[in-house]
Amino acid sequence: ALSDCHAMCADAHSALAIVTVPYGVQKEVEETIFQVMAGACAVLQEAGCALVGGHTAEGAELSLGFAVNGVAREGLVLQKGGMRSGDKVIITKSVGTGALFAAHMRGLIDGPAVMNALREMKKSNQAAARILRDTGAATCCTDITGFGVVGHLLEMLKASDDNDKFNKHFLLEHRYFGAEIDLDALPIMDGAVDALSQGVTSSLQSSNLTARRGIIGATDDSAGQNAIRAHKAYPLLFDPQTAGGLLATVPADKIADTLRQLQQLGFEAACVLGTVMQVPSAVERIKVVVSEDASQNAAVAVTKRRTKGIKRRGGVTAVVSAFIWPENRGLHEPKRAGGAGAGRQLLLGLLLGLATAYLWRAVGDSFSSPARE
C-alpha cells in the first residue's frame, strides 16, 4: 500500500489497517495483535505515515492489510501513462520473489538466498521515487507486484496510448506504444533461477502467463523465439513480486544521472531494461530480445533437446525408436544408472529392434522372391 503511493511520487499521510488473527486464547490473541501492529507502526512511522484506525477480526490464519492515503504535489504526480518514444525503461530492484519463496516453502532453497531476498524486499521505494520526482526525470511509473514485469509494463503501455492525445485525434493511422526489453539485462535475485530449474514457480505464475499474448512473436516456432523462451530469465518476466521495485520510463538524456543516483542510494540492481517504441498492434506490444551470443547458445540448447535420441545412433532401429516412442529417446545410449526402469526400457528397445529387423527382412524377401503363378 505504501509502495502504491511512492510509485505516484506521493507522500503517505495516513493509514487504516485490517488485521485477522487466528482463533486462540484471548491473551495470546491480544499479544499477536500487539506485536503485528507494533511492527506495522514502526514501518509506517519511518515513511511519515500515521496509523489512524482500522478493524480486527479472528479467522483461520493471520493476515494484515492497509489502506493508505497519500498527498502529492500538484504537477509532480507520476501516473502509469505518459511515456514517449525513445524513453528508456528502468527497473530498480531484482525480481524472483515468487519462485524463490515458493521453493523456500518446499525446502529447496538455502537460507542465504532467502535472506538476500528479504533484504531486497525491505528497501522502501520511497527514496527511489523521490529521485524520480525531484529530478523530474520519469515520464511514467508503477510498482511491480502481482502481475510481474510483463503484466505491469503492458499496463503502462496501454495507459500511455490514452495520454497520447495528439496521435489519437490528429493522425489517421493510430500508433500504439510498445517496448523492446533485453532479457539479459533483467536483474535476478540469487536462487530464483535455481528454483525454476527445479520446476518450482509461484501459484500465480500460470495466470500471469496469459500476458504472453502481449509479446511480439510469442507463439512463433522460429529458432529465435524458441531461444528466447529457453532463456533462464524468461519465466521471471511473469513472476509475481512481493515488495517489488519500481518500473519507470526516463528520457534517454537523463538516464545516466538517474541510474547513478539510484545506485548511490543502495538500489544496486537499478538498470535499463529496454526502450519505448511505436508498434502497429494494440495486442502484441513487447519485443523481447537477448544478446547475440546468448541467443545462439540458447538456440543450440533447444536444437540439442529436439534432436536428442537421433544423434550418435546407428541403424534404422534407433531412428524408428526415437520417433515412434519419444519417451524412449536416449534408449540406445549408455545409462549411468541401472534399475528396474532402465531394464524395462532396454528390453523394450531390444524387442522393437527385433521387430524392425524382421519387418525389413520381410519387405526385402517380398521384393527378391519370384512372382507366383
Short mmCIF file of C-alpha atoms in Angstrom, two decimals, residues 131-351:
data_model
loop_
_atom_site.label_atom_id
_atom_site.label_comp_id
_atom_site.label_asym_id
_atom_site.label_seq_id
_atom_site.Cartn_x
_atom_site.Cartn_y
_atom_site.Cartn_z
CA ILE A 131 14.78 10.77 -7.05
CA LEU A 132 12.37 10.38 -9.96
CA ARG A 133 10.26 13.23 -8.62
CA ASP A 134 12.97 15.70 -7.63
CA THR A 135 14.96 15.29 -10.85
CA GLY A 136 11.80 15.38 -12.97
CA ALA A 137 13.27 12.51 -14.92
CA ALA A 138 10.45 9.97 -15.10
CA THR A 139 7.63 10.21 -17.63
CA CYS A 140 5.58 7.42 -16.01
CA CYS A 141 5.99 4.92 -13.20
CA THR A 142 4.40 2.00 -11.38
CA ASP A 143 5.49 -0.56 -8.79
CA ILE A 144 5.99 -4.22 -9.71
CA THR A 145 3.74 -6.52 -7.72
CA GLY A 146 1.49 -9.49 -8.51
CA PHE A 147 1.33 -9.17 -12.31
CA GLY A 148 5.09 -9.35 -12.81
CA VAL A 149 7.27 -7.30 -15.15
CA VAL A 150 5.36 -8.02 -18.37
CA GLY A 151 1.92 -7.54 -16.82
CA HIS A 152 2.76 -4.15 -15.32
CA LEU A 153 4.66 -2.98 -18.40
CA LEU A 154 1.62 -3.75 -20.55
CA GLU A 155 -0.49 -1.64 -18.19
CA MET A 156 1.89 1.28 -18.68
CA LEU A 157 1.94 0.89 -22.47
CA LYS A 158 -1.86 0.83 -22.74
CA ALA A 159 -2.24 3.78 -20.36
CA SER A 160 0.23 5.77 -22.47
CA ASP A 161 -1.98 5.25 -25.53
CA ASP A 162 -4.78 7.14 -23.76
CA ASN A 163 -2.41 10.01 -22.93
CA ASP A 164 -1.20 10.38 -26.50
CA LYS A 165 -3.99 12.82 -27.43
CA PHE A 166 -2.26 14.30 -30.48
CA ASN A 167 -1.76 10.89 -32.05
CA LYS A 168 -5.27 9.84 -31.09
CA HIS A 169 -7.09 12.82 -32.60
CA PHE A 170 -4.93 14.07 -35.46
CA LEU A 171 -3.26 11.07 -37.06
CA LEU A 172 -5.15 8.88 -39.49
CA GLU A 173 -3.28 5.73 -38.53
CA HIS A 174 -3.32 5.07 -34.82
CA ARG A 175 0.02 4.16 -33.29
CA TYR A 176 0.44 2.16 -30.13
CA PHE A 177 3.16 2.27 -27.54
CA GLY A 178 5.40 -0.74 -27.24
CA ALA A 179 8.77 -1.59 -25.76
CA GLU A 180 11.84 -3.62 -26.59
CA ILE A 181 13.29 -5.25 -23.49
CA ASP A 182 16.62 -7.04 -23.11
CA LEU A 183 16.21 -10.33 -21.28
CA ASP A 184 19.91 -10.37 -20.38
CA ALA A 185 19.51 -7.03 -18.58
CA LEU A 186 16.80 -8.30 -16.18
CA PRO A 187 18.21 -8.23 -12.61
CA ILE A 188 17.56 -11.56 -10.89
CA MET A 189 17.67 -12.49 -7.20
CA ASP A 190 20.10 -15.19 -6.12
CA GLY A 191 18.34 -18.55 -6.01
CA ALA A 192 15.46 -17.65 -8.35
CA VAL A 193 16.92 -19.45 -11.36
CA ASP A 194 17.73 -22.46 -9.15
CA ALA A 195 14.08 -22.57 -8.11
CA LEU A 196 12.94 -22.52 -11.73
CA SER A 197 15.42 -25.25 -12.66
CA GLN A 198 13.70 -27.48 -10.10
CA GLY A 199 10.34 -26.85 -11.71
CA VAL A 200 9.07 -24.55 -8.95
CA THR A 201 7.07 -21.41 -9.72
CA SER A 202 4.63 -19.23 -7.84
CA SER A 203 0.97 -20.27 -7.72
CA LEU A 204 0.21 -17.07 -9.68
CA GLN A 205 2.65 -17.88 -12.49
CA SER A 206 0.09 -19.69 -14.65
CA SER A 207 -2.38 -16.81 -14.59
CA ASN A 208 0.39 -14.29 -15.28
CA LEU A 209 1.43 -16.27 -18.35
CA THR A 210 -1.74 -15.09 -20.10
CA ALA A 211 0.17 -11.83 -20.62
CA ARG A 212 2.32 -13.64 -23.20
CA ARG A 213 -0.20 -12.54 -25.82
CA GLY A 214 1.30 -9.08 -25.40
CA ILE A 215 4.76 -10.28 -26.50
CA ILE A 216 5.58 -9.92 -30.19
CA GLY A 217 6.01 -13.34 -31.79
CA ALA A 218 5.33 -15.22 -28.55
CA THR A 219 3.59 -18.07 -30.39
CA ASP A 220 6.09 -18.29 -33.26
CA ASP A 221 8.00 -21.55 -33.62
CA SER A 222 11.10 -19.90 -35.05
CA ALA A 223 14.58 -20.64 -33.76
CA GLY A 224 14.92 -17.12 -32.39
CA GLN A 225 11.68 -17.26 -30.40
CA ASN A 226 12.45 -20.76 -29.13
CA ALA A 227 15.83 -19.50 -27.94
CA ILE A 228 14.17 -16.63 -26.08
CA ARG A 229 11.65 -18.94 -24.40
CA ALA A 230 14.50 -21.24 -23.40
CA HIS A 231 16.38 -18.38 -21.72
CA LYS A 232 16.78 -18.87 -17.97
CA ALA A 233 15.26 -15.44 -17.21
CA TYR A 234 12.19 -15.73 -19.47
CA PRO A 235 9.82 -17.20 -16.81
CA LEU A 236 10.82 -14.40 -14.42
CA LEU A 237 9.18 -11.85 -16.71
CA PHE A 238 5.90 -13.27 -15.38
CA ASP A 239 7.00 -13.93 -11.80
CA PRO A 240 4.71 -12.17 -9.26
CA GLN A 241 6.64 -9.91 -6.91
CA THR A 242 6.17 -9.12 -3.25
CA ALA A 243 7.59 -5.70 -2.32
CA GLY A 244 8.95 -5.35 -5.84
CA GLY A 245 10.77 -2.34 -7.19
CA LEU A 246 9.67 0.48 -9.46
CA LEU A 247 9.21 0.21 -13.21
CA ALA A 248 9.59 3.63 -14.84
CA THR A 249 10.38 5.32 -18.13
CA VAL A 250 13.05 8.02 -18.34
CA PRO A 251 14.22 10.15 -21.30
CA ALA A 252 17.47 8.87 -22.76
CA ASP A 253 19.37 12.08 -21.98
CA LYS A 254 18.57 11.76 -18.24
CA ILE A 255 19.12 8.04 -17.80
CA ALA A 256 22.79 8.10 -16.76
CA ASP A 257 22.28 10.61 -13.95
CA THR A 258 19.11 8.88 -12.76
CA LEU A 259 20.76 5.46 -12.51
CA ARG A 260 23.80 6.95 -10.78
CA GLN A 261 21.65 8.49 -8.05
CA LEU A 262 19.58 5.33 -7.61
CA GLN A 263 22.66 3.15 -7.23
CA GLN A 264 24.23 5.59 -4.78
CA LEU A 265 21.12 5.26 -2.60
CA GLY A 266 21.51 1.49 -2.41
CA PHE A 267 19.47 0.35 -5.39
CA GLU A 268 22.40 -1.56 -6.86
CA ALA A 269 20.18 -3.56 -9.21
CA ALA A 270 18.76 -0.44 -10.90
CA CYS A 271 19.35 -0.67 -14.64
CA VAL A 272 17.97 -0.03 -18.11
CA LEU A 273 15.65 -2.87 -19.11
CA GLY A 274 14.63 -1.62 -22.55
CA THR A 275 13.42 1.18 -24.81
CA VAL A 276 9.96 2.56 -25.63
CA MET A 277 8.95 2.39 -29.29
CA GLN A 278 5.90 2.54 -31.54
CA VAL A 279 4.18 -0.67 -32.65
CA PRO A 280 1.36 -1.29 -35.13
CA SER A 281 -0.61 -3.69 -32.93
CA ALA A 282 -2.71 -2.95 -29.88
CA VAL A 283 -2.18 -6.52 -28.67
CA GLU A 284 1.44 -7.52 -29.31
CA ARG A 285 3.45 -4.66 -27.82
CA ILE A 286 6.59 -6.04 -26.18
CA LYS A 287 9.59 -7.25 -28.15
CA VAL A 288 11.88 -9.46 -26.07
CA VAL A 289 15.49 -9.70 -27.23
CA VAL A 290 18.67 -11.32 -25.93
CA SER A 291 22.30 -10.68 -26.75
CA GLU A 292 23.57 -12.41 -29.89
CA ASP A 293 25.83 -14.83 -28.01
CA ALA A 294 23.12 -15.77 -25.52
CA SER A 295 20.61 -16.26 -28.33
CA GLN A 296 22.96 -18.58 -30.21
CA ASN A 297 23.73 -20.62 -27.10
CA ALA A 298 20.04 -20.98 -26.25
CA ALA A 299 19.22 -21.95 -29.83
CA VAL A 300 21.87 -24.67 -29.71
CA ALA A 301 20.40 -25.95 -26.43
CA VAL A 302 16.90 -26.11 -27.95
CA THR A 303 18.22 -27.90 -31.04
CA LYS A 304 20.04 -30.45 -28.89
CA ARG A 305 16.89 -31.20 -26.92
CA ARG A 306 14.87 -31.68 -30.11
CA THR A 307 17.43 -33.97 -31.74
CA LYS A 308 18.28 -35.98 -28.64
CA GLY A 309 17.77 -39.67 -29.34
CA ILE A 310 18.74 -39.36 -33.02
CA LYS A 311 22.39 -38.35 -32.80
CA ARG A 312 25.11 -40.91 -32.14
CA ARG A 313 22.84 -43.84 -33.04
CA GLY A 314 23.48 -46.45 -35.66
CA GLY A 315 20.92 -48.05 -37.96
CA VAL A 316 17.25 -47.56 -38.66
CA THR A 317 16.14 -49.08 -35.34
CA ALA A 318 17.35 -46.15 -33.26
CA VAL A 319 15.65 -43.60 -35.51
CA VAL A 320 12.36 -45.51 -35.55
CA SER A 321 12.50 -45.89 -31.77
CA ALA A 322 13.08 -42.17 -31.32
CA PHE A 323 10.13 -41.14 -33.46
CA ILE A 324 7.58 -43.83 -32.55
CA TRP A 325 8.15 -43.64 -28.82
CA PRO A 326 9.54 -40.15 -27.97
CA GLU A 327 9.79 -41.08 -24.32
CA ASN A 328 12.34 -43.75 -25.25
CA ARG A 329 14.73 -41.24 -26.80
CA GLY A 330 18.16 -41.92 -25.39
CA LEU A 331 17.27 -45.64 -25.04
CA HIS A 332 20.22 -46.77 -27.11
CA GLU A 333 22.70 -44.57 -25.30
CA PRO A 334 24.67 -45.90 -22.32
CA LYS A 335 22.91 -45.50 -18.97
CA ARG A 336 24.74 -44.13 -15.96
CA ALA A 337 22.29 -45.67 -13.53
CA GLY A 338 20.58 -49.06 -13.69
CA GLY A 339 17.39 -50.21 -12.03
CA ALA A 340 14.11 -51.81 -12.99
CA GLY A 341 13.06 -48.84 -15.13
CA ALA A 342 16.28 -48.94 -17.14
CA GLY A 343 15.92 -52.73 -17.58
CA ARG A 344 12.38 -52.41 -18.91
CA GLN A 345 13.46 -49.69 -21.33
CA LEU A 346 16.35 -51.86 -22.57
CA LEU A 347 14.02 -54.82 -23.08
CA LEU A 348 11.53 -52.69 -25.00
CA GLY A 349 14.33 -51.35 -27.16
CA LEU A 350 15.58 -54.86 -27.97
CA LEU A 351 12.08 -56.09 -28.83
#
